[in-house]
Amino acid sequence: MKTIEQSMEEMTVLFQSSLAVFKQELNKRQVQLVSKDCDRLEMHNRRRILLIHGVPEDKNEDVAETVIKSLQQISVHSPGKYKPMPQIGINNVTKEEIKSGILLTHLTDETYRLVRNLAYPNTVESLTYNELVQILNSHFKPKQCSFVDKANFFGATRSPGESLGDWAARLRGLASYCEFGDALETNLRDRFVLGLGSGPERDKLFEQNPTTLTLTKAIEIGEQAACAREVKVMLNTSDFWAHQGRACVSCKNSPVRSGKRR
Protein backbone atom coordinates (compact mmCIF):
# COMPACT_ATOMS: atom_id res chain seq x y z
CA MET A 1 0.00 0.00 0.00
CA LYS A 2 1.10 3.52 -0.68
CA THR A 3 2.14 5.51 2.32
CA ILE A 4 0.56 8.84 3.08
CA GLU A 5 3.85 10.52 2.18
CA GLN A 6 3.94 8.83 -1.25
CA SER A 7 0.35 9.83 -1.91
CA MET A 8 1.11 13.40 -0.89
CA GLU A 9 4.12 13.48 -3.21
CA GLU A 10 2.08 12.18 -6.15
CA MET A 11 -0.67 14.70 -5.48
CA THR A 12 1.90 17.48 -5.25
CA VAL A 13 3.48 16.51 -8.58
CA LEU A 14 0.06 16.32 -10.22
CA PHE A 15 -0.92 19.68 -8.77
CA GLN A 16 2.31 21.31 -9.93
CA SER A 17 1.85 19.92 -13.43
CA SER A 18 -1.77 21.06 -13.65
CA LEU A 19 -0.88 24.47 -12.27
CA ALA A 20 1.90 24.91 -14.83
CA VAL A 21 -0.42 24.00 -17.71
CA PHE A 22 -3.15 26.28 -16.41
CA LYS A 23 -0.84 29.25 -15.98
CA GLN A 24 0.70 28.68 -19.39
CA GLU A 25 -2.73 28.72 -21.03
CA LEU A 26 -3.73 31.72 -18.92
CA ASN A 27 -0.60 33.58 -19.99
CA LYS A 28 -1.27 32.84 -23.67
CA ARG A 29 -4.83 34.10 -23.32
CA GLN A 30 -3.62 37.25 -21.57
CA VAL A 31 -1.12 37.89 -24.36
CA GLN A 32 -3.88 37.49 -26.96
CA LEU A 33 -6.18 39.88 -25.10
CA VAL A 34 -3.40 42.44 -24.62
CA SER A 35 -2.56 42.24 -28.34
CA LYS A 36 -6.19 42.84 -29.29
CA ASP A 37 -6.42 45.78 -26.88
CA CYS A 38 -3.20 47.24 -28.29
CA ASP A 39 -4.60 46.97 -31.82
CA ARG A 40 -7.83 48.70 -30.78
CA LEU A 41 -5.86 51.44 -29.02
CA GLU A 42 -3.61 51.78 -32.03
CA MET A 43 -6.55 52.32 -34.37
CA HIS A 44 -8.10 54.79 -31.91
CA ASN A 45 -4.86 56.77 -31.74
CA ARG A 46 -4.62 56.89 -35.53
CA ARG A 47 -8.09 58.41 -35.79
CA ARG A 48 -7.27 60.75 -32.91
CA ILE A 49 -4.19 62.00 -34.76
CA LEU A 50 -6.36 63.09 -37.67
CA LEU A 51 -8.80 64.89 -35.40
CA ILE A 52 -6.04 66.61 -33.41
CA HIS A 53 -4.55 67.93 -36.63
CA GLY A 54 -7.85 69.62 -37.37
CA VAL A 55 -9.29 67.54 -40.22
CA PRO A 56 -13.02 66.89 -39.58
CA GLU A 57 -14.00 63.38 -40.59
CA ASP A 58 -17.22 64.52 -42.27
CA LYS A 59 -15.52 67.22 -44.38
CA ASN A 60 -12.74 67.48 -46.95
CA GLU A 61 -14.31 64.57 -48.79
CA ASP A 62 -12.58 65.65 -51.98
CA VAL A 63 -9.22 65.12 -50.30
CA ALA A 64 -10.31 61.84 -48.75
CA GLU A 65 -11.63 60.44 -52.01
CA THR A 66 -8.41 61.36 -53.76
CA VAL A 67 -6.08 60.01 -51.12
CA ILE A 68 -7.72 57.14 -49.26
CA LYS A 69 -7.95 54.72 -52.19
CA SER A 70 -4.32 55.27 -53.12
CA LEU A 71 -3.08 54.86 -49.56
CA GLN A 72 -5.10 51.71 -48.95
CA GLN A 73 -3.68 50.15 -52.10
CA ILE A 74 -0.22 50.13 -50.51
CA SER A 75 0.38 46.48 -49.69
CA VAL A 76 3.36 44.78 -48.07
CA HIS A 77 2.61 41.81 -50.32
CA SER A 78 2.70 43.80 -53.59
CA PRO A 79 5.72 46.10 -53.46
CA GLY A 80 5.82 46.21 -57.26
CA LYS A 81 2.50 48.11 -57.30
CA TYR A 82 3.74 50.80 -54.93
CA LYS A 83 3.66 54.37 -56.23
CA PRO A 84 6.17 56.85 -54.79
CA MET A 85 4.39 59.31 -52.53
CA PRO A 86 4.57 62.35 -54.90
CA GLN A 87 2.34 60.40 -57.33
CA ILE A 88 -0.37 59.67 -54.79
CA GLY A 89 -1.88 63.14 -54.63
CA ILE A 90 -1.58 63.76 -50.90
CA ASN A 91 0.83 66.56 -51.72
CA ASN A 92 -2.19 68.64 -52.78
CA VAL A 93 -2.60 69.19 -49.04
CA THR A 94 -0.30 71.98 -47.90
CA LYS A 95 -0.32 71.68 -44.10
CA GLU A 96 2.31 69.18 -42.94
CA GLU A 97 0.42 68.07 -39.81
CA ILE A 98 -2.70 67.33 -41.85
CA LYS A 99 -0.69 65.33 -44.38
CA SER A 100 0.84 63.22 -41.59
CA GLY A 101 -2.58 62.64 -40.07
CA ILE A 102 -4.13 61.60 -43.38
CA LEU A 103 -1.23 59.28 -44.15
CA LEU A 104 -1.25 57.50 -40.79
CA THR A 105 -5.01 57.26 -40.51
CA HIS A 106 -5.72 55.78 -43.91
CA LEU A 107 -2.93 53.24 -44.24
CA THR A 108 -4.11 49.65 -43.91
CA ASP A 109 -3.43 48.00 -40.56
CA GLU A 110 -0.75 45.78 -42.09
CA THR A 111 1.07 48.67 -43.76
CA TYR A 112 0.78 50.78 -40.61
CA ARG A 113 2.47 48.02 -38.59
CA LEU A 114 5.20 47.80 -41.22
CA VAL A 115 5.86 51.55 -40.94
CA ARG A 116 5.86 51.27 -37.16
CA ASN A 117 8.40 48.43 -37.26
CA LEU A 118 10.61 50.20 -39.78
CA ALA A 119 10.51 53.39 -37.70
CA TYR A 120 11.56 51.60 -34.50
CA PRO A 121 12.85 52.81 -32.02
CA ASN A 122 11.08 56.05 -33.03
CA THR A 123 7.29 56.19 -32.87
CA VAL A 124 5.31 57.00 -36.00
CA GLU A 125 3.56 59.86 -34.21
CA SER A 126 6.92 61.57 -33.61
CA LEU A 127 7.90 61.53 -37.30
CA THR A 128 7.19 64.28 -39.80
CA TYR A 129 5.30 63.66 -43.01
CA ASN A 130 8.52 63.73 -45.04
CA GLU A 131 10.13 61.20 -42.69
CA LEU A 132 7.13 58.87 -43.04
CA VAL A 133 7.28 59.23 -46.82
CA GLN A 134 10.99 58.43 -46.78
CA ILE A 135 10.36 55.26 -44.78
CA LEU A 136 7.74 54.05 -47.27
CA ASN A 137 9.72 55.02 -50.35
CA SER A 138 12.92 53.47 -49.00
CA HIS A 139 11.18 50.20 -48.16
CA PHE A 140 9.20 49.72 -51.38
CA LYS A 141 11.46 51.41 -53.91
CA PRO A 142 13.77 48.96 -55.74
CA LYS A 143 17.33 49.46 -54.61
CA GLN A 144 20.57 47.99 -55.86
CA CYS A 145 22.02 45.56 -53.36
CA SER A 146 25.39 46.40 -51.84
CA PHE A 147 27.71 44.80 -49.31
CA VAL A 148 26.65 47.50 -46.86
CA ASP A 149 23.05 46.29 -47.09
CA LYS A 150 24.10 42.69 -46.49
CA ALA A 151 26.36 43.75 -43.62
CA ASN A 152 23.41 45.54 -42.02
CA PHE A 153 21.28 42.42 -42.39
CA PHE A 154 23.79 39.84 -41.17
CA GLY A 155 24.94 42.13 -38.36
CA ALA A 156 21.45 42.85 -37.05
CA THR A 157 20.57 41.71 -33.53
CA ARG A 158 17.38 41.78 -31.53
CA SER A 159 17.04 44.94 -29.44
CA PRO A 160 16.26 44.73 -25.70
CA GLY A 161 12.50 44.63 -25.20
CA GLU A 162 11.82 44.04 -28.90
CA SER A 163 9.11 41.42 -29.46
CA LEU A 164 9.86 38.40 -31.64
CA GLY A 165 7.31 39.59 -34.19
CA ASP A 166 8.86 43.05 -34.42
CA TRP A 167 12.33 41.52 -34.66
CA ALA A 168 11.24 39.34 -37.60
CA ALA A 169 9.56 42.32 -39.31
CA ARG A 170 12.69 44.45 -38.93
CA LEU A 171 14.79 41.69 -40.47
CA ARG A 172 12.41 41.42 -43.40
CA GLY A 173 12.75 45.16 -43.94
CA LEU A 174 16.57 44.89 -43.99
CA ALA A 175 16.39 41.88 -46.32
CA SER A 176 14.36 43.83 -48.87
CA TYR A 177 17.59 45.52 -50.00
CA CYS A 178 19.70 42.36 -50.26
CA GLU A 179 18.25 40.53 -53.28
CA PHE A 180 18.43 37.13 -51.62
CA GLY A 181 16.07 35.56 -54.15
CA ASP A 182 15.23 31.95 -53.33
CA ALA A 183 17.49 32.10 -50.26
CA LEU A 184 15.37 34.82 -48.62
CA GLU A 185 13.42 32.64 -46.17
CA THR A 186 16.52 30.65 -45.21
CA ASN A 187 18.54 33.78 -44.52
CA LEU A 188 15.66 35.33 -42.59
CA ARG A 189 15.32 32.23 -40.43
CA ASP A 190 19.06 31.98 -39.76
CA ARG A 191 19.46 35.65 -38.86
CA PHE A 192 16.32 35.52 -36.73
CA VAL A 193 17.75 32.69 -34.64
CA LEU A 194 21.38 33.83 -34.51
CA GLY A 195 20.48 37.42 -33.73
CA LEU A 196 18.32 36.63 -30.72
CA GLY A 197 21.08 36.79 -28.14
CA SER A 198 21.53 34.36 -25.27
CA GLY A 199 18.39 33.16 -23.54
CA PRO A 200 15.81 30.35 -23.45
CA GLU A 201 14.39 31.32 -26.84
CA ARG A 202 17.70 30.85 -28.63
CA ASP A 203 18.58 27.76 -26.57
CA LYS A 204 15.32 26.10 -27.62
CA LEU A 205 15.80 27.04 -31.28
CA PHE A 206 19.36 25.68 -31.25
CA GLU A 207 17.84 22.25 -30.52
CA GLN A 208 15.83 22.32 -33.77
CA ASN A 209 16.78 20.75 -37.10
CA PRO A 210 17.70 23.57 -39.53
CA THR A 211 16.61 21.50 -42.54
CA THR A 212 12.97 21.49 -41.40
CA LEU A 213 12.74 24.71 -39.39
CA THR A 214 10.91 27.61 -41.07
CA LEU A 215 10.85 31.24 -39.98
CA THR A 216 7.20 30.95 -38.96
CA LYS A 217 7.93 27.87 -36.86
CA ALA A 218 10.99 29.55 -35.34
CA ILE A 219 8.85 32.50 -34.20
CA GLU A 220 6.29 30.10 -32.73
CA ILE A 221 8.92 28.07 -30.84
CA GLY A 222 10.60 31.23 -29.59
CA GLU A 223 7.29 32.59 -28.27
CA GLN A 224 6.57 29.28 -26.53
CA ALA A 225 9.99 29.34 -24.86
CA ALA A 226 9.43 32.92 -23.72
CA CYS A 227 6.01 31.97 -22.38
CA ALA A 228 7.47 28.99 -20.49
CA ARG A 229 10.05 31.27 -18.89
CA GLU A 230 7.32 33.63 -17.70
CA VAL A 231 5.34 30.71 -16.29
CA LYS A 232 8.42 29.52 -14.41
CA VAL A 233 8.88 32.96 -12.91
CA MET A 234 5.23 33.05 -11.85
CA LEU A 235 5.48 29.59 -10.29
CA ASN A 236 8.54 30.61 -8.31
CA THR A 237 6.71 33.62 -6.92
CA SER A 238 3.18 32.19 -6.60
CA ASP A 239 1.28 31.69 -3.36
CA PHE A 240 1.74 27.96 -3.80
CA TRP A 241 5.34 28.33 -2.65
CA ALA A 242 4.58 30.90 0.03
CA HIS A 243 3.64 28.13 2.47
CA GLN A 244 7.04 26.41 2.50
CA GLY A 245 8.19 25.74 6.05
CA ARG A 246 4.67 25.92 7.48
CA ALA A 247 2.66 23.07 8.87
CA CYS A 248 0.89 20.90 6.32
CA VAL A 249 -2.64 22.22 5.82
CA SER A 250 -4.03 18.69 5.47
CA CYS A 251 -2.55 16.95 8.50
CA LYS A 252 -1.46 19.95 10.63
CA ASN A 253 1.78 18.20 11.47
CA SER A 254 5.29 18.51 10.08
CA PRO A 255 6.28 21.46 7.88
CA VAL A 256 5.91 21.51 4.11
CA ARG A 257 9.07 22.09 2.10
CA SER A 258 9.26 22.10 -1.71
CA GLY A 259 5.75 20.68 -1.81
CA LYS A 260 6.66 17.61 0.27
CA ARG A 261 5.49 16.71 3.77
CA ARG A 262 8.34 15.58 6.00
PDB file of C-alpha atoms in Angstrom, residues 241-250 252-259 261-262:
ATOM      1  CA  TRP A 241       5.339  28.335  -2.652  1.00  0.00           C
ATOM      2  CA  ALA A 242       4.581  30.902   0.035  1.00  0.00           C
ATOM      3  CA  HIS A 243       3.641  28.130   2.473  1.00  0.00           C
ATOM      4  CA  GLN A 244       7.041  26.410   2.498  1.00  0.00           C
ATOM      5  CA  GLY A 245       8.191  25.744   6.051  1.00  0.00           C
ATOM      6  CA  ARG A 246       4.669  25.920   7.477  1.00  0.00           C
ATOM      7  CA  ALA A 247       2.662  23.072   8.872  1.00  0.00           C
ATOM      8  CA  CYS A 248       0.891  20.905   6.318  1.00  0.00           C
ATOM      9  CA  VAL A 249      -2.635  22.220   5.817  1.00  0.00           C
ATOM     10  CA  SER A 250      -4.032  18.692   5.472  1.00  0.00           C
ATOM     11  CA  LYS A 252      -1.460  19.952  10.629  1.00  0.00           C
ATOM     12  CA  ASN A 253       1.781  18.199  11.468  1.00  0.00           C
ATOM     13  CA  SER A 254       5.289  18.510  10.080  1.00  0.00           C
ATOM     14  CA  PRO A 255       6.279  21.463   7.877  1.00  0.00           C
ATOM     15  CA  VAL A 256       5.907  21.509   4.106  1.00  0.00           C
ATOM     16  CA  ARG A 257       9.073  22.091   2.104  1.00  0.00           C
ATOM     17  CA  SER A 258       9.262  22.096  -1.707  1.00  0.00           C
ATOM     18  CA  GLY A 259       5.753  20.681  -1.815  1.00  0.00           C
ATOM     19  CA  ARG A 261       5.494  16.709   3.767  1.00  0.00           C
ATOM     20  CA  ARG A 262       8.344  15.585   5.997  1.00  0.00           C
TER      21      ARG A 262
END
